[in-house]
PDB file of C-alpha atoms in Angstrom:
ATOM      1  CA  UNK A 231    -138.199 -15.339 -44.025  1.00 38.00           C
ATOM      2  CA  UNK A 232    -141.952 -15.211 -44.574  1.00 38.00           C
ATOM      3  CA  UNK A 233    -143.198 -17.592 -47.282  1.00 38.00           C
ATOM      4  CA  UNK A 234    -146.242 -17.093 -49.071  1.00 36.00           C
ATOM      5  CA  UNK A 235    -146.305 -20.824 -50.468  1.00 39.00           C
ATOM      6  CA  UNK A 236    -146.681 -24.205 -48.603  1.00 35.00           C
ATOM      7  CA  UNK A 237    -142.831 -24.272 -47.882  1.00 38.00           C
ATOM      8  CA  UNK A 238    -139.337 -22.342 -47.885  1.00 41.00           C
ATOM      9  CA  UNK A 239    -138.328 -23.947 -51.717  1.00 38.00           C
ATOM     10  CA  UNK A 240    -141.502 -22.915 -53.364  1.00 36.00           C
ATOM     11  CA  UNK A 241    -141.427 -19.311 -52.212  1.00 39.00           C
ATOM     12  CA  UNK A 242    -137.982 -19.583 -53.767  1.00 38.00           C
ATOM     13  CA  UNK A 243    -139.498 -21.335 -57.468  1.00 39.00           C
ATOM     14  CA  UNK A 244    -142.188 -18.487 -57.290  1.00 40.00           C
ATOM     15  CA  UNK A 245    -139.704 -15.850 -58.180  1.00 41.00           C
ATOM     16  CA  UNK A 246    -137.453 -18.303 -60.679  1.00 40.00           C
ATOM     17  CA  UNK A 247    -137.711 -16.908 -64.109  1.00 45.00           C
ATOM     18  CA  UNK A 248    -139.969 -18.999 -66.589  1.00 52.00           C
ATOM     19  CA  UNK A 249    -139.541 -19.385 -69.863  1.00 67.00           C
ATOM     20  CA  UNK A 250    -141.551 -18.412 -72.444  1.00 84.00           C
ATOM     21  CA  UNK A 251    -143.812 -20.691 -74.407  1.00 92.00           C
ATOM     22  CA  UNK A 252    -144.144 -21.718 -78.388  1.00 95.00           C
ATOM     23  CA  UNK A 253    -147.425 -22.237 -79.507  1.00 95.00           C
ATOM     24  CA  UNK A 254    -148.070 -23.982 -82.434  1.00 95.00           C
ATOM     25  CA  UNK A 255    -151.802 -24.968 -84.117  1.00 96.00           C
ATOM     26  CA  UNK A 256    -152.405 -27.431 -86.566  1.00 96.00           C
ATOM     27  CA  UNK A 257    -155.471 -27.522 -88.556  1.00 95.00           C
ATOM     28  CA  UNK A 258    -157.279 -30.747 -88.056  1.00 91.00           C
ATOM     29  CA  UNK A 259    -158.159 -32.874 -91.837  1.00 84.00           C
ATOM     30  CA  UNK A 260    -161.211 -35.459 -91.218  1.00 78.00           C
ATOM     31  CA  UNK A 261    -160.103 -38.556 -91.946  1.00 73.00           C
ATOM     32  CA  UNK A 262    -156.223 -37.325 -92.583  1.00 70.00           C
ATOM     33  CA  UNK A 263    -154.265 -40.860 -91.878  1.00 72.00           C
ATOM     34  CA  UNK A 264    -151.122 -39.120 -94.007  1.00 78.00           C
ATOM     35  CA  UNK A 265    -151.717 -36.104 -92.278  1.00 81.00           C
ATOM     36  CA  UNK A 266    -152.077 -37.316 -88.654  1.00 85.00           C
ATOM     37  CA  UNK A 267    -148.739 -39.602 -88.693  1.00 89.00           C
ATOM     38  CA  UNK A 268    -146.922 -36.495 -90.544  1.00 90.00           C
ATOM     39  CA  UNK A 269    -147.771 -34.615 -87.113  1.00 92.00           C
ATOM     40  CA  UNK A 270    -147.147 -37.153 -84.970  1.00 93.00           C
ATOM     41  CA  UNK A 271    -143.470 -37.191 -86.483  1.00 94.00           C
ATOM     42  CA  UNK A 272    -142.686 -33.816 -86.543  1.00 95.00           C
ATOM     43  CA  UNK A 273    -143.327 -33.418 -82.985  1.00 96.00           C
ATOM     44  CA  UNK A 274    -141.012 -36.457 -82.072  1.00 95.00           C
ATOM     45  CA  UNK A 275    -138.410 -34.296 -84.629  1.00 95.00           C
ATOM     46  CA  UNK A 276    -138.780 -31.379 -82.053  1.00 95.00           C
ATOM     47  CA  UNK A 277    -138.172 -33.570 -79.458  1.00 94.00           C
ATOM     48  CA  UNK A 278    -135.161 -34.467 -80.667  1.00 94.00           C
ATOM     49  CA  UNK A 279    -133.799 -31.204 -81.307  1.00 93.00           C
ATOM     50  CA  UNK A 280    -134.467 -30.567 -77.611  1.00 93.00           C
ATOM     51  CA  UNK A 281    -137.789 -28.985 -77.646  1.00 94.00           C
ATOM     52  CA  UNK A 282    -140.218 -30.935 -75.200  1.00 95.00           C
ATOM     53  CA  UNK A 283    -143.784 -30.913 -76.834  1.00 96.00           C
ATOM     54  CA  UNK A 284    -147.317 -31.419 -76.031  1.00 96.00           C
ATOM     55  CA  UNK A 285    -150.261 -31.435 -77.775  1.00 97.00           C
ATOM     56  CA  UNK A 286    -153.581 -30.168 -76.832  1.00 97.00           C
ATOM     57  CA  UNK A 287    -155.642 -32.627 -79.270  1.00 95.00           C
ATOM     58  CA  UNK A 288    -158.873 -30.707 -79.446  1.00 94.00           C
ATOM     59  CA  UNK A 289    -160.421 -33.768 -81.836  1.00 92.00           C
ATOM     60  CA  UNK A 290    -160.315 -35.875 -78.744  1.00 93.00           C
ATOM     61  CA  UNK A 291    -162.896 -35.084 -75.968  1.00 95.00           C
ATOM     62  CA  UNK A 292    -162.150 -35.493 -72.075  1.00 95.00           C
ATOM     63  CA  UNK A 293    -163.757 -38.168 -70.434  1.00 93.00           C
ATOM     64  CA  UNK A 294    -163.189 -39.114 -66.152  1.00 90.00           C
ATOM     65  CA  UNK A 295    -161.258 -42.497 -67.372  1.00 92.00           C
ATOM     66  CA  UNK A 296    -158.993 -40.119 -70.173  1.00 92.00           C
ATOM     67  CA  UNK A 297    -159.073 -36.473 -68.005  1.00 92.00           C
ATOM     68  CA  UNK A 298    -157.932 -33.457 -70.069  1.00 94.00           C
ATOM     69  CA  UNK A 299    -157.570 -29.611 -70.355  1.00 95.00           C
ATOM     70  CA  UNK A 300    -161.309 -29.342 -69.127  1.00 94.00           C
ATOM     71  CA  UNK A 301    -160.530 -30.952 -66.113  1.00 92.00           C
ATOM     72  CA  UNK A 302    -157.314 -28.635 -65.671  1.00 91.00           C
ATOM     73  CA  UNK A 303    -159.248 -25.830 -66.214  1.00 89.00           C
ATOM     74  CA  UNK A 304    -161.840 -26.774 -64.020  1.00 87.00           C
ATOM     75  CA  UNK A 305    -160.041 -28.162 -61.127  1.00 77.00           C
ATOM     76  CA  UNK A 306    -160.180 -25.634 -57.999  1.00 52.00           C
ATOM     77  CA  UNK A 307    -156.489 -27.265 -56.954  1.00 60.00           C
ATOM     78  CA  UNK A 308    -155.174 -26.646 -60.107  1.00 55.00           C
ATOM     79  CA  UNK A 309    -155.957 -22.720 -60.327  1.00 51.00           C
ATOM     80  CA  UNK A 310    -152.364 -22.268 -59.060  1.00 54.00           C
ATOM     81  CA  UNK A 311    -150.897 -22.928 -62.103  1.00 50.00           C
ATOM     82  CA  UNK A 312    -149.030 -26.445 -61.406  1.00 50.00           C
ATOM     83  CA  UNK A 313    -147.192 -27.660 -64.699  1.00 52.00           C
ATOM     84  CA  UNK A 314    -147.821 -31.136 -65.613  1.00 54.00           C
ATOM     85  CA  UNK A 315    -145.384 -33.941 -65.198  1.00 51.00           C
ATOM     86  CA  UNK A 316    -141.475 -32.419 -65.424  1.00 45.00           C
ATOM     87  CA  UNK A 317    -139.565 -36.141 -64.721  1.00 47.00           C
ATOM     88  CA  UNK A 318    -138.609 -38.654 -67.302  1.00 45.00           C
ATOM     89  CA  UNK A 319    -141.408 -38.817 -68.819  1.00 43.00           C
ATOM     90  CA  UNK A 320    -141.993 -35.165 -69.862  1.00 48.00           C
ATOM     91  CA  UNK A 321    -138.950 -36.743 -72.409  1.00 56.00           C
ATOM     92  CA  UNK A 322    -141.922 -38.596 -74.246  1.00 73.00           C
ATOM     93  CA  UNK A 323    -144.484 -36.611 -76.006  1.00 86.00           C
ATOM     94  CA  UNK A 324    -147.359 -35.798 -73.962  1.00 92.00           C
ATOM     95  CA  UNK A 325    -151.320 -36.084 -75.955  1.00 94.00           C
ATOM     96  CA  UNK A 326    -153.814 -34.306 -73.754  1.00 95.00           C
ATOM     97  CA  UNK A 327    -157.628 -34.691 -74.877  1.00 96.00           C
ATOM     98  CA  UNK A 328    -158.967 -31.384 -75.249  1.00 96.00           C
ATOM     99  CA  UNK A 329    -162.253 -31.094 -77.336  1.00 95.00           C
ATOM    100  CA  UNK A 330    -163.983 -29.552 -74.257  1.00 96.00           C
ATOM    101  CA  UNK A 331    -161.692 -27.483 -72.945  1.00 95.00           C
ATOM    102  CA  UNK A 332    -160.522 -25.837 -75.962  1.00 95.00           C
ATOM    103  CA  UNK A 333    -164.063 -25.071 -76.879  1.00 92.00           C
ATOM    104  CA  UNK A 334    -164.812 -23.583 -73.062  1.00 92.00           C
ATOM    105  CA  UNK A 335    -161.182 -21.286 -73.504  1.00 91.00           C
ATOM    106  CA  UNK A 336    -162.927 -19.951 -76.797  1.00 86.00           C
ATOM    107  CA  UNK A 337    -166.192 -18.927 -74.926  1.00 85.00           C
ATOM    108  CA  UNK A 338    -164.474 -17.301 -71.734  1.00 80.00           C
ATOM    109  CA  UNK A 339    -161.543 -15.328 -73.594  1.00 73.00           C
ATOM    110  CA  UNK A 340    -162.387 -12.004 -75.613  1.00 67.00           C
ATOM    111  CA  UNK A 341    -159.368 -12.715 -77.627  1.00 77.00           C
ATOM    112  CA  UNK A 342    -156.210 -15.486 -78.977  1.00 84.00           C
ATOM    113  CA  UNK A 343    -153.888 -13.882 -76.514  1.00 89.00           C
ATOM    114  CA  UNK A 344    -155.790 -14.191 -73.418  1.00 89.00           C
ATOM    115  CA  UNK A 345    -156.915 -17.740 -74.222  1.00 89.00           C
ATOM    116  CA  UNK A 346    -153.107 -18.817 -74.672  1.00 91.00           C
ATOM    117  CA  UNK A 347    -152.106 -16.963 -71.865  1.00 90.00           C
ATOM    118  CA  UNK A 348    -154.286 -19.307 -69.854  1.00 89.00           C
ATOM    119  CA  UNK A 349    -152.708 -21.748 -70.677  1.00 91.00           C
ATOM    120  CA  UNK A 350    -149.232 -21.127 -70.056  1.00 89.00           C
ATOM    121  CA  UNK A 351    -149.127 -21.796 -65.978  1.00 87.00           C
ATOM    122  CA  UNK A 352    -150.185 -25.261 -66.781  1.00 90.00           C
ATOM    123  CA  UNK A 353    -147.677 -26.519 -69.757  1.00 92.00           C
ATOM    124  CA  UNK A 354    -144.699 -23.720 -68.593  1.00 87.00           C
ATOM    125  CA  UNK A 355    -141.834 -26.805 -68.023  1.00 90.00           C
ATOM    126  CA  UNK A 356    -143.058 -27.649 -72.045  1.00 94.00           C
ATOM    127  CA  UNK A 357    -141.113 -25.564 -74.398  1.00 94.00           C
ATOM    128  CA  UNK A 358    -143.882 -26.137 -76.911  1.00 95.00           C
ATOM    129  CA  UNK A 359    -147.629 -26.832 -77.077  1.00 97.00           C
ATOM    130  CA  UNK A 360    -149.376 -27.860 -80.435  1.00 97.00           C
ATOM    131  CA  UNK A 361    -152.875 -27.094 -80.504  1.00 97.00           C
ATOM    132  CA  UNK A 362    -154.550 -29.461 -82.309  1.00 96.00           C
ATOM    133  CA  UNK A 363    -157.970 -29.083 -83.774  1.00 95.00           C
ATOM    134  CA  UNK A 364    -161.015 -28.190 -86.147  1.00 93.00           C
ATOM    135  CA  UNK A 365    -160.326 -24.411 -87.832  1.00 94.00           C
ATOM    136  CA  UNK A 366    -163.911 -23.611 -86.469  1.00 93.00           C
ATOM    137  CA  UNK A 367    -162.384 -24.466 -82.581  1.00 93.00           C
ATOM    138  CA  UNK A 368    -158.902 -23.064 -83.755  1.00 94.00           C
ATOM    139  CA  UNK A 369    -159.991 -19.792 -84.749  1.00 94.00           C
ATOM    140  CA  UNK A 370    -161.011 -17.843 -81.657  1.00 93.00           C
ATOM    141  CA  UNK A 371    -157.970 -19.190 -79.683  1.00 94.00           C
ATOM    142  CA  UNK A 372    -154.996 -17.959 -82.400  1.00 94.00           C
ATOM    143  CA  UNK A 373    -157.578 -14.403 -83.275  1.00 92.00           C
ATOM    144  CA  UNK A 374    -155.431 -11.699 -83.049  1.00 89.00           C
ATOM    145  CA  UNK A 375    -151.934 -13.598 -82.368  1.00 91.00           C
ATOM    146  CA  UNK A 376    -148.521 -13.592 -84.072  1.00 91.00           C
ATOM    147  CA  UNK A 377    -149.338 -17.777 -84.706  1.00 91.00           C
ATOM    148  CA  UNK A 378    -149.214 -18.992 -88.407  1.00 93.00           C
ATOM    149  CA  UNK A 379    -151.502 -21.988 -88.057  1.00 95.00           C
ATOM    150  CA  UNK A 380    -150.614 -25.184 -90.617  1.00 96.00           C
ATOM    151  CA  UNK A 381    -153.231 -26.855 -92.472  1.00 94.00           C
ATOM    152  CA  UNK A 382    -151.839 -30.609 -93.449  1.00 90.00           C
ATOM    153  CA  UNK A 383    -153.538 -31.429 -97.035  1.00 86.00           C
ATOM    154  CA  UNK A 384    -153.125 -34.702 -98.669  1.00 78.00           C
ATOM    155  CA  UNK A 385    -153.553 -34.019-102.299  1.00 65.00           C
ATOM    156  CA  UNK A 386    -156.639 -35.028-104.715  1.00 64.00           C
ATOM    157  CA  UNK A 387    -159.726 -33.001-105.307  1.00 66.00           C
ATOM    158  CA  UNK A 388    -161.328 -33.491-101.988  1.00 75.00           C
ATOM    159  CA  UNK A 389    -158.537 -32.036-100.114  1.00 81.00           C
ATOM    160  CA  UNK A 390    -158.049 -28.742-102.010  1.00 86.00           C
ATOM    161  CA  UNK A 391    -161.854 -28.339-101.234  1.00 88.00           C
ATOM    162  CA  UNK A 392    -161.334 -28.705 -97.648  1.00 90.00           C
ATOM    163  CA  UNK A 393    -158.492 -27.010 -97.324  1.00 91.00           C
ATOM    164  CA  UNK A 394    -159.761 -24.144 -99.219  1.00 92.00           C
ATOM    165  CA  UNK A 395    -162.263 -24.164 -96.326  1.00 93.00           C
ATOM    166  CA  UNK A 396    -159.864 -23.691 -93.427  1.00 94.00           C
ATOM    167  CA  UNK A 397    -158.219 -21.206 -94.490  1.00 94.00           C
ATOM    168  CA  UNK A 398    -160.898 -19.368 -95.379  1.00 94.00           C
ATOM    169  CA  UNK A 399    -162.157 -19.582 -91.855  1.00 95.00           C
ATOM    170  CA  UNK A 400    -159.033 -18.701 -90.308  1.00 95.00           C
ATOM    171  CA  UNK A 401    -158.818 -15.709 -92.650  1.00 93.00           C
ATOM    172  CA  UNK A 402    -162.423 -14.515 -91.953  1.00 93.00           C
ATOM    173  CA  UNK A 403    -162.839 -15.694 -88.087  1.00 92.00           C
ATOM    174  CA  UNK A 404    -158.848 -15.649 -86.786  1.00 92.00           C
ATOM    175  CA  UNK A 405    -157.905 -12.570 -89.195  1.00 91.00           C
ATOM    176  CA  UNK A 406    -154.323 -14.989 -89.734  1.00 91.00           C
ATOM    177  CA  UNK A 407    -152.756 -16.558 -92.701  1.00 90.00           C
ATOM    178  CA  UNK A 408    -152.330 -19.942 -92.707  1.00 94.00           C
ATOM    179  CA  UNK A 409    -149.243 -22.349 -94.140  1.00 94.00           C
ATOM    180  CA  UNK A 410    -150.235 -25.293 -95.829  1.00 94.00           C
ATOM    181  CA  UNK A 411    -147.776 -28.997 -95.999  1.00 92.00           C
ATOM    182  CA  UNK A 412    -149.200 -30.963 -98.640  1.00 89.00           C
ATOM    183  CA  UNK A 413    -148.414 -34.528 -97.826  1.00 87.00           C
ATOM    184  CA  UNK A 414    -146.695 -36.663-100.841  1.00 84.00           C
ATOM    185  CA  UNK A 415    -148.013 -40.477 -99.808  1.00 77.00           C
ATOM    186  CA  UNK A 416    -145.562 -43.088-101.636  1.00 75.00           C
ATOM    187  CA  UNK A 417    -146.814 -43.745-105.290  1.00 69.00           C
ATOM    188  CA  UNK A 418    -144.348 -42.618-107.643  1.00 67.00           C
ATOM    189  CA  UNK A 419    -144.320 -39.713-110.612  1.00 71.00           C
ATOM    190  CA  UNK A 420    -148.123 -39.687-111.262  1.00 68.00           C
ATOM    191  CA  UNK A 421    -148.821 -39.223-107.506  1.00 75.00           C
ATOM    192  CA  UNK A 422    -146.369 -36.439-107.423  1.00 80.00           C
ATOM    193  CA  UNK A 423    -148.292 -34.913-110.174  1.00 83.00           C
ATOM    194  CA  UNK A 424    -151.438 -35.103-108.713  1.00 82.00           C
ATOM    195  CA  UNK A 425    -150.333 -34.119-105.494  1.00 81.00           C
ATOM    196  CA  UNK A 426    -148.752 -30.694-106.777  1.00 84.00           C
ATOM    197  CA  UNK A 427    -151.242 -29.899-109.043  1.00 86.00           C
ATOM    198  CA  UNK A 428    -153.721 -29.927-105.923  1.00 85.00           C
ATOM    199  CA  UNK A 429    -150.912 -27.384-103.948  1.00 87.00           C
ATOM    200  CA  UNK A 430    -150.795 -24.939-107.599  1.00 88.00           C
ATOM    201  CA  UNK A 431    -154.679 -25.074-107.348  1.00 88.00           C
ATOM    202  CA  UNK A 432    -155.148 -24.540-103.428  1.00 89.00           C
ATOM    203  CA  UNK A 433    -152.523 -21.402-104.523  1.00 90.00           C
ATOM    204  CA  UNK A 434    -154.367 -19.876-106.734  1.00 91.00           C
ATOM    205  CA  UNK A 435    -157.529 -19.844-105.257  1.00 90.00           C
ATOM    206  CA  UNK A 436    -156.052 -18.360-102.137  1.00 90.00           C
ATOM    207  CA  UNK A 437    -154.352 -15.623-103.727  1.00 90.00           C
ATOM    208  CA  UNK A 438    -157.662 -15.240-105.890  1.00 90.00           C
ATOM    209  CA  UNK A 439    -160.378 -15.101-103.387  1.00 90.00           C
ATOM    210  CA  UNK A 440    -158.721 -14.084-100.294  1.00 88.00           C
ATOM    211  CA  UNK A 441    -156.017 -11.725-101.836  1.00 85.00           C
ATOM    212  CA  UNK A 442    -153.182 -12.990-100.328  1.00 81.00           C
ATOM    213  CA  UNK A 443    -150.685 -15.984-101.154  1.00 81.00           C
ATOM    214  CA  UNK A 444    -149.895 -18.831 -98.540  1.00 86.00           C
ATOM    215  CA  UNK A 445    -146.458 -20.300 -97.752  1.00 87.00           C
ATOM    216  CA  UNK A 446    -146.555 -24.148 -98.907  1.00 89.00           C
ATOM    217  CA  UNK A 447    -143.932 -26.840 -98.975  1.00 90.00           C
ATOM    218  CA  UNK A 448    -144.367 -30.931-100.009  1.00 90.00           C
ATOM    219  CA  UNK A 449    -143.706 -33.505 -97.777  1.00 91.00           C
ATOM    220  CA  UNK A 450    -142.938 -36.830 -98.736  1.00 88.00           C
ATOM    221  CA  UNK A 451    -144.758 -39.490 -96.307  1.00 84.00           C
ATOM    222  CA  UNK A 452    -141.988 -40.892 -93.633  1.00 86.00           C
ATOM    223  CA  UNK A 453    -139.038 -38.719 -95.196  1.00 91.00           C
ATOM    224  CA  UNK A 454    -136.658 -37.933 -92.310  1.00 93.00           C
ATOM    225  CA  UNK A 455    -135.615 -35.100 -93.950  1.00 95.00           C
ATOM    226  CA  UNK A 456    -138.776 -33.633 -95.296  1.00 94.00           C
ATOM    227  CA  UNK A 457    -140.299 -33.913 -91.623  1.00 95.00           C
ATOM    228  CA  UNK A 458    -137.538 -32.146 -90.036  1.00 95.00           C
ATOM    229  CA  UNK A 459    -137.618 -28.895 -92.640  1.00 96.00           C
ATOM    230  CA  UNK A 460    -141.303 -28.901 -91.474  1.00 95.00           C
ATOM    231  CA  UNK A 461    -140.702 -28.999 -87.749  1.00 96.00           C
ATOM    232  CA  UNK A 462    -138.295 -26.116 -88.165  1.00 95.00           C
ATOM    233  CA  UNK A 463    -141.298 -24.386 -90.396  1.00 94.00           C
ATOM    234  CA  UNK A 464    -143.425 -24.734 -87.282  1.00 93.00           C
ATOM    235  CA  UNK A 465    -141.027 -23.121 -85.066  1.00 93.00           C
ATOM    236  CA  UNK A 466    -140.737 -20.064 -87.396  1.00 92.00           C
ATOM    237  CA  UNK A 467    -144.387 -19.751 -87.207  1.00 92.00           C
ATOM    238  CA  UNK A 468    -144.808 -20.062 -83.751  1.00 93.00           C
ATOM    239  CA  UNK A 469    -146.319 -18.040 -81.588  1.00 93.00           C
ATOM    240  CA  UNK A 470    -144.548 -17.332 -78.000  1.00 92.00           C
ATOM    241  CA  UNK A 471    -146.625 -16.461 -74.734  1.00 86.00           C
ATOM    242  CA  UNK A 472    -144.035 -15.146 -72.014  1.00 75.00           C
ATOM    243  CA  UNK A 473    -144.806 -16.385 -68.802  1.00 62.00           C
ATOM    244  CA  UNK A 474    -147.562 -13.877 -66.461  1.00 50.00           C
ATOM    245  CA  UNK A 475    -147.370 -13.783 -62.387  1.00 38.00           C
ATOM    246  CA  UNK A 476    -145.217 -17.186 -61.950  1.00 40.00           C
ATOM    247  CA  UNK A 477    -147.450 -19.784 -60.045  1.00 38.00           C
ATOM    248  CA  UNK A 478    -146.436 -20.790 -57.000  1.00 33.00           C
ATOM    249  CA  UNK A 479    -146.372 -25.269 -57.382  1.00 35.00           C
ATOM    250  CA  UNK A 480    -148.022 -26.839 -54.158  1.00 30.00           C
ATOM    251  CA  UNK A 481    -145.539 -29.540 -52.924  1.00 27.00           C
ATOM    252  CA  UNK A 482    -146.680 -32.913 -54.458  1.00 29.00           C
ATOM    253  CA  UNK A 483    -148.704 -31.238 -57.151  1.00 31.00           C
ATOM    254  CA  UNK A 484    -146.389 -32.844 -59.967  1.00 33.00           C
ATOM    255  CA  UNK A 485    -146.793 -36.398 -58.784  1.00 35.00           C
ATOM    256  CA  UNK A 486    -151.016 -35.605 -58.882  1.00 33.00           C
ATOM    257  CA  UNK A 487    -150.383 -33.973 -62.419  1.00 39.00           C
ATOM    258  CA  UNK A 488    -148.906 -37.038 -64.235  1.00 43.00           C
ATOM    259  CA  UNK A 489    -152.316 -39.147 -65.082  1.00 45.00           C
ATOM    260  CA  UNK A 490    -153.354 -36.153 -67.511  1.00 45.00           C
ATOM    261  CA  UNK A 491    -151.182 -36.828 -69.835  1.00 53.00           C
ATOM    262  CA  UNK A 492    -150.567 -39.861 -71.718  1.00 52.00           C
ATOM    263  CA  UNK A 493    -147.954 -40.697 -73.885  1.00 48.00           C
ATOM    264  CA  UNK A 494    -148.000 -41.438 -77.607  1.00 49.00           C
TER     265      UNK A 494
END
């Protein structure tokens, strides 16, 4: 048999179906404590349900002591498309910094699809990959996709300002519609009040000033339930990126790939 790859058993994964890939983007809030633990919990919800995530966090930047998606981009031995760690601890949830390389996948791709696409050799034994990050680095990368990117609110004045914002970018820059979770922090019936209030208004300013309504829920801060209904959410709104000319892993590759992610 003539093998194309570095041994007999890799010619042999090179032609094993891959699955397809769930892409999900989150709209980052400044200074969203709420918000942030919210995410963190939904994505340990999806692990639970079986769905091994990790998150591209495109607020964090790469550095050589915390390497990232730049340097997996930009690594000539990693142009072949080698997943990152598959062993035990692909079972915890992987954060990858990613402020640069998001940001160089936005200049280099014409369009959302070819910018996810991209990234699918590398995060392929995932079967989901959160981008996190600003709606102004979000945009090009989901332009022109199926995705339905979440924006995390945390009620009060402040927040329907800001959140007003993002999705006006991603309507104007990404052409998508955006859900938005408003987080319900513990404070009892006057919270509540406040907190919905902000959703009616965000609403109605949407559907106002750029003509179409958004799909909101309420979640109440560490609610088991509440954070499982919007982990399922994200899954609906996914977007899935099928896998292009499978990658042929050189042997040891995995062991090399583990220090990029770390767990959280």
């Amino acid at each position: 048999m003539l093998d194309t790859g570095f041994h007999q058993a890799a010619s042999l994964h090179s032609i094993t179906p891959q699955s397809d890939l769930r892409i999900v983007a989150v709209v980052a809030q400044p200074d969203a404590a709420y918000g942030l633990e919210t995410l963190w919990q939904v994505c340990s919800s999806l692990q639970r349900l079986g769905y091994p995530v990790a998150v591209l966090d495109g607020t964090a930047r790469e550095t050589d002591d915390a390497p990232g998606l730049a340097h997996l981009l930009a690594e000539p031995s990693w142009q072949n498309g080698a997943p990152l760690e598959t062993g035990p601890a692909a079972s915890s949830l992987a954060v990858i910094p990613a402020g640069y390389g998001m940001q160089r996948l936005a200049r280099q791709t014409a369009d959302g699809p070819a910018a996810l696409q991209a990234l699918q050799p590398f995060f392929r034994a995932y079967a989901l990959l959160v981008l996190y990050a600003s709606a102004e680095v979000l945009a090009p990368l989901v332009r022109a996709t199926a995705a339905v990117p979440l924006v995390i609110a945390e009620g009060g004045p402040d927040s329907v300002v800001q959140s007003y914002r993002q999705l006006k970018h991603m309507a104007m820059h990404a052409g998508v519609h955006c859900s938005v979770a408003s987080i319900l922090p513990p404070g009892g019936p006057a919270q509540a009040d406040l907190t919905h209030a902000a959703l009616h208004t965000l609403q109605r300013c949407a559907e106002r000033h750029l003509g179409s309504g958004i799909l909101t829920s309420t979640v109440r801060a560490n609610h088991s339930q509440d954070v499982q209904r919007l982990a399922l959410q994200l899954l609906e709104n996914a977007c899935t990126i099928g896998a292009a000319m499978p990658a042929t892993q050189p042997f040891g590759m995995t062991e090399t790939a583990a220090h990029f992610a770390r767990s959280h």
